[in-house]
Coordinates of C-alpha atoms in Angstrom, one line a residue:
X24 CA 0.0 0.0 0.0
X25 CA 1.1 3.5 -1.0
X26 CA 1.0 6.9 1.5
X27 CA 1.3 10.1 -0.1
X28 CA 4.3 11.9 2.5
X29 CA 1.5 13.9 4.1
X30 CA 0.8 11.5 6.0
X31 CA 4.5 10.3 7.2
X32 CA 4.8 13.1 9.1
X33 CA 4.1 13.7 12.7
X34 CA 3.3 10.8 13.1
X35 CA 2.2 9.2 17.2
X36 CA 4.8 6.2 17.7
X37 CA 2.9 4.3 20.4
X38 CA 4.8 1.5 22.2
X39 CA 3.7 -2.4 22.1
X40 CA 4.6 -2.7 25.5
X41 CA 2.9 -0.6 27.4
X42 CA 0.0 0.5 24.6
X43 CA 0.7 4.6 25.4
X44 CA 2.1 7.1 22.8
X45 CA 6.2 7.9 23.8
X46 CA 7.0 10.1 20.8
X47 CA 6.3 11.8 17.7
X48 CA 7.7 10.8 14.3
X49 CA 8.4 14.2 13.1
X50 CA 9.5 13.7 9.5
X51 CA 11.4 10.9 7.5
X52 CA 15.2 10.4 7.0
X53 CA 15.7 9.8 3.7
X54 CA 18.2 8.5 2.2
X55 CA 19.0 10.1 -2.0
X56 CA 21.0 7.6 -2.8
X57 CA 17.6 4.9 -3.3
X58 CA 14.8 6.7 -2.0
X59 CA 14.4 4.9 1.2
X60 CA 13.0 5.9 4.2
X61 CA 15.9 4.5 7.0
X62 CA 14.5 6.0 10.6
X63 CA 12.3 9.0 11.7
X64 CA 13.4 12.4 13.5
X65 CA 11.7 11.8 16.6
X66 CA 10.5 14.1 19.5
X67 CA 10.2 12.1 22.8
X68 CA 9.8 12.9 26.4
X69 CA 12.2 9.7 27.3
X70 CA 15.5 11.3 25.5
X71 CA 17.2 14.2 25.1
X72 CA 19.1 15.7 22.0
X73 CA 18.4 14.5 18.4
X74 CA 16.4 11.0 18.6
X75 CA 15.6 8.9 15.9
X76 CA 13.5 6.0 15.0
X77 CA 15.1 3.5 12.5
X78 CA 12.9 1.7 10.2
X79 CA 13.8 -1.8 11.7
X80 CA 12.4 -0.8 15.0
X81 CA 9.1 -0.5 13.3
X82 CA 6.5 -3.2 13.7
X83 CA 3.9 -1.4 11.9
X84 CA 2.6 2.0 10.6
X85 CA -1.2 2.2 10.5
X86 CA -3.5 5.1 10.3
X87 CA -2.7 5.7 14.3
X88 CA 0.6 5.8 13.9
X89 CA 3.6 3.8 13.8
X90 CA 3.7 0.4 16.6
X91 CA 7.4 -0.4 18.2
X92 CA 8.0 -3.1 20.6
X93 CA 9.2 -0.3 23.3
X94 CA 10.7 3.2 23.9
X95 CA 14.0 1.4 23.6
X96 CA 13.3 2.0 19.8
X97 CA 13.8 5.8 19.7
X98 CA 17.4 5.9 19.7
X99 CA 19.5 9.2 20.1
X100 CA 21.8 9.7 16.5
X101 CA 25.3 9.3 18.0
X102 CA 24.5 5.6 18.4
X103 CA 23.4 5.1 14.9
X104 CA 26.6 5.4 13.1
X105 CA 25.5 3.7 10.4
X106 CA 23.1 6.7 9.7
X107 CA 25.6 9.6 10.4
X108 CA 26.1 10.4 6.8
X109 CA 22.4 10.4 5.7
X110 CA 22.0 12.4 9.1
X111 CA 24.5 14.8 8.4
X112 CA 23.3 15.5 4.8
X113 CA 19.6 16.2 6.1
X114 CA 18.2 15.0 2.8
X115 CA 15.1 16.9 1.6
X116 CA 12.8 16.1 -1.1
X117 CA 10.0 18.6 -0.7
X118 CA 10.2 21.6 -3.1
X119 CA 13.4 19.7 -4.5
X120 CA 14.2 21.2 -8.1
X121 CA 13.1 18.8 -10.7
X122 CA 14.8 18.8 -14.6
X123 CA 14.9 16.8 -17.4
X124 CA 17.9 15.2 -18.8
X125 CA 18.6 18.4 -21.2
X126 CA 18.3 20.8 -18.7
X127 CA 14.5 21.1 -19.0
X128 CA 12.6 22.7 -15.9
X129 CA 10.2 20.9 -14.9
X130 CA 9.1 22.3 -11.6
X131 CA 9.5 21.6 -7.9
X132 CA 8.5 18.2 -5.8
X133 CA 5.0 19.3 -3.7
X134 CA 4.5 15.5 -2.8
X135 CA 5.9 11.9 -2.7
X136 CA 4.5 8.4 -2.5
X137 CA 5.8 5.9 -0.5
X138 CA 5.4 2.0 -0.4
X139 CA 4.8 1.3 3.1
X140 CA 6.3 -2.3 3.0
X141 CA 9.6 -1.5 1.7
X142 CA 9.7 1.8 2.6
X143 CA 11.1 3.0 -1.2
X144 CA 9.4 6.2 -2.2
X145 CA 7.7 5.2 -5.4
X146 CA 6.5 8.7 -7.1
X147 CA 7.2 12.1 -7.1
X148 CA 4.3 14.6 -7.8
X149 CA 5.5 17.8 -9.4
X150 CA 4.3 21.1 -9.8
X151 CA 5.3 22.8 -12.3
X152 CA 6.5 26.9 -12.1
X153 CA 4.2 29.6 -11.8
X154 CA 6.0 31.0 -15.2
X155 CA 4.2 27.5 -17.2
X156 CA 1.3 28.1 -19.4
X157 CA -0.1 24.9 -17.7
X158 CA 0.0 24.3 -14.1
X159 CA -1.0 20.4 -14.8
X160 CA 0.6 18.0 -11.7
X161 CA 3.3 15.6 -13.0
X162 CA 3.7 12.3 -12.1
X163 CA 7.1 10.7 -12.1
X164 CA 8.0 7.4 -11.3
X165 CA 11.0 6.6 -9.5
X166 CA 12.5 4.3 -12.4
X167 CA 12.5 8.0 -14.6
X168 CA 15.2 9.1 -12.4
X169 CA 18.6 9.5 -13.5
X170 CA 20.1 11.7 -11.1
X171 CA 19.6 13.3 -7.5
X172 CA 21.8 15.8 -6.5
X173 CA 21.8 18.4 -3.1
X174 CA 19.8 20.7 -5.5
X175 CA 17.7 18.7 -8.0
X176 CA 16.3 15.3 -9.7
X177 CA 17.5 15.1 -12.9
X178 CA 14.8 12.8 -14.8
X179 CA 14.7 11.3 -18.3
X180 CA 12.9 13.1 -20.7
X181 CA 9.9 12.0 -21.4
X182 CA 8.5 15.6 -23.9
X183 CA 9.2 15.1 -27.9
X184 CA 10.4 18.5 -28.6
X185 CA 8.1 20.5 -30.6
X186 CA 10.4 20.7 -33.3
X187 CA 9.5 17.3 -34.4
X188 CA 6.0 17.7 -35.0
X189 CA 4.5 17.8 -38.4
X190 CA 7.7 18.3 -40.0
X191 CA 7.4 18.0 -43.8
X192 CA 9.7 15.8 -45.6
X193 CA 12.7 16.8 -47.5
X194 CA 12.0 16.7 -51.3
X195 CA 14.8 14.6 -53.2
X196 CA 16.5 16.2 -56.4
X197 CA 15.4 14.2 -59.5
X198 CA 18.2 13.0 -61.6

């Protein structure tokens, strides 16, 4: 089942153990390397500093929230040094640039989808600029991207240039 990242944020984390909430999955770590989701920033009355929720500590995200066996699950980030990069690099999707391969602008990311059994964000929903004649959503599926960079998605172009329309064929020289 797919989630649209509205929903992914602030999200109750209540414990197995006990049945009460003990934090608040603020927003997804996510890692630009392959669009996965590996923890949550988490706020939490049981820790101080910057806590996180790693995505193997998660028994289940329903429409409540997301189920963990205990509070032992929010974790504070110096322990996950697995995750110091990604944590360090404080990826960002929303209103990430979007281009085409050719340098096209496309627009900016205003929402994402994400498979909620693998965690791998599947689609990127893109508005395009306020300069566009249209301001039609696009879909694009992770398999169109090419590249993510600190300031954009590159993606493959997918628009025939309007060059090649209705072009009329060249007439060849009788001998």
């Amino acid at each position: 089942m797919q989630r649209l990242s509205s929903t992914l944020y602030n999200l109750p984390i209540f414990s197995l153990a006990t049945g009460h909430q003990i934090g608040v999955a603020v927003r997804p770590l996510i890692n630009p390397m392959n669009l996965l989701i590996e923890a949550w920033f988490v706020t939490s009355n049981f820790g101080k500093g910057l806590l996180l929720l790693p995505t193997r500590e998660i028994r289940e995200i329903g429409r409540q929230g997301i189920a963990v066996n205990d509070r032992e699950a929010i974790t504070p980030a110096e322990d996950l040094v697995r995750l110091k990069k990604l944590i360090q690099i404080d990826f960002q999707l929303l209103d990430k640039k979007v281009e085409g391969e050719n340098k096209t602008r496309i627009g900016r990311v205003s929402d994402y989808s994400t498979d909620l059994e693998s965690l791998f964000i599947q689609r990127l929903y893109v508005m395009p600029s306020v300069l566009k004649l249209t301001r039609a959503q696009k879909i694009i599926s992770r398999t169109q991207i090419v590249e993510i960079t600190t300031k954009k998605i590159i993606v493959k172009d997918t628009e025939v240039p309007e060059t090649s329309f209705f072009k009329a064929p060249v007439p060849v020289p009788e001998a």
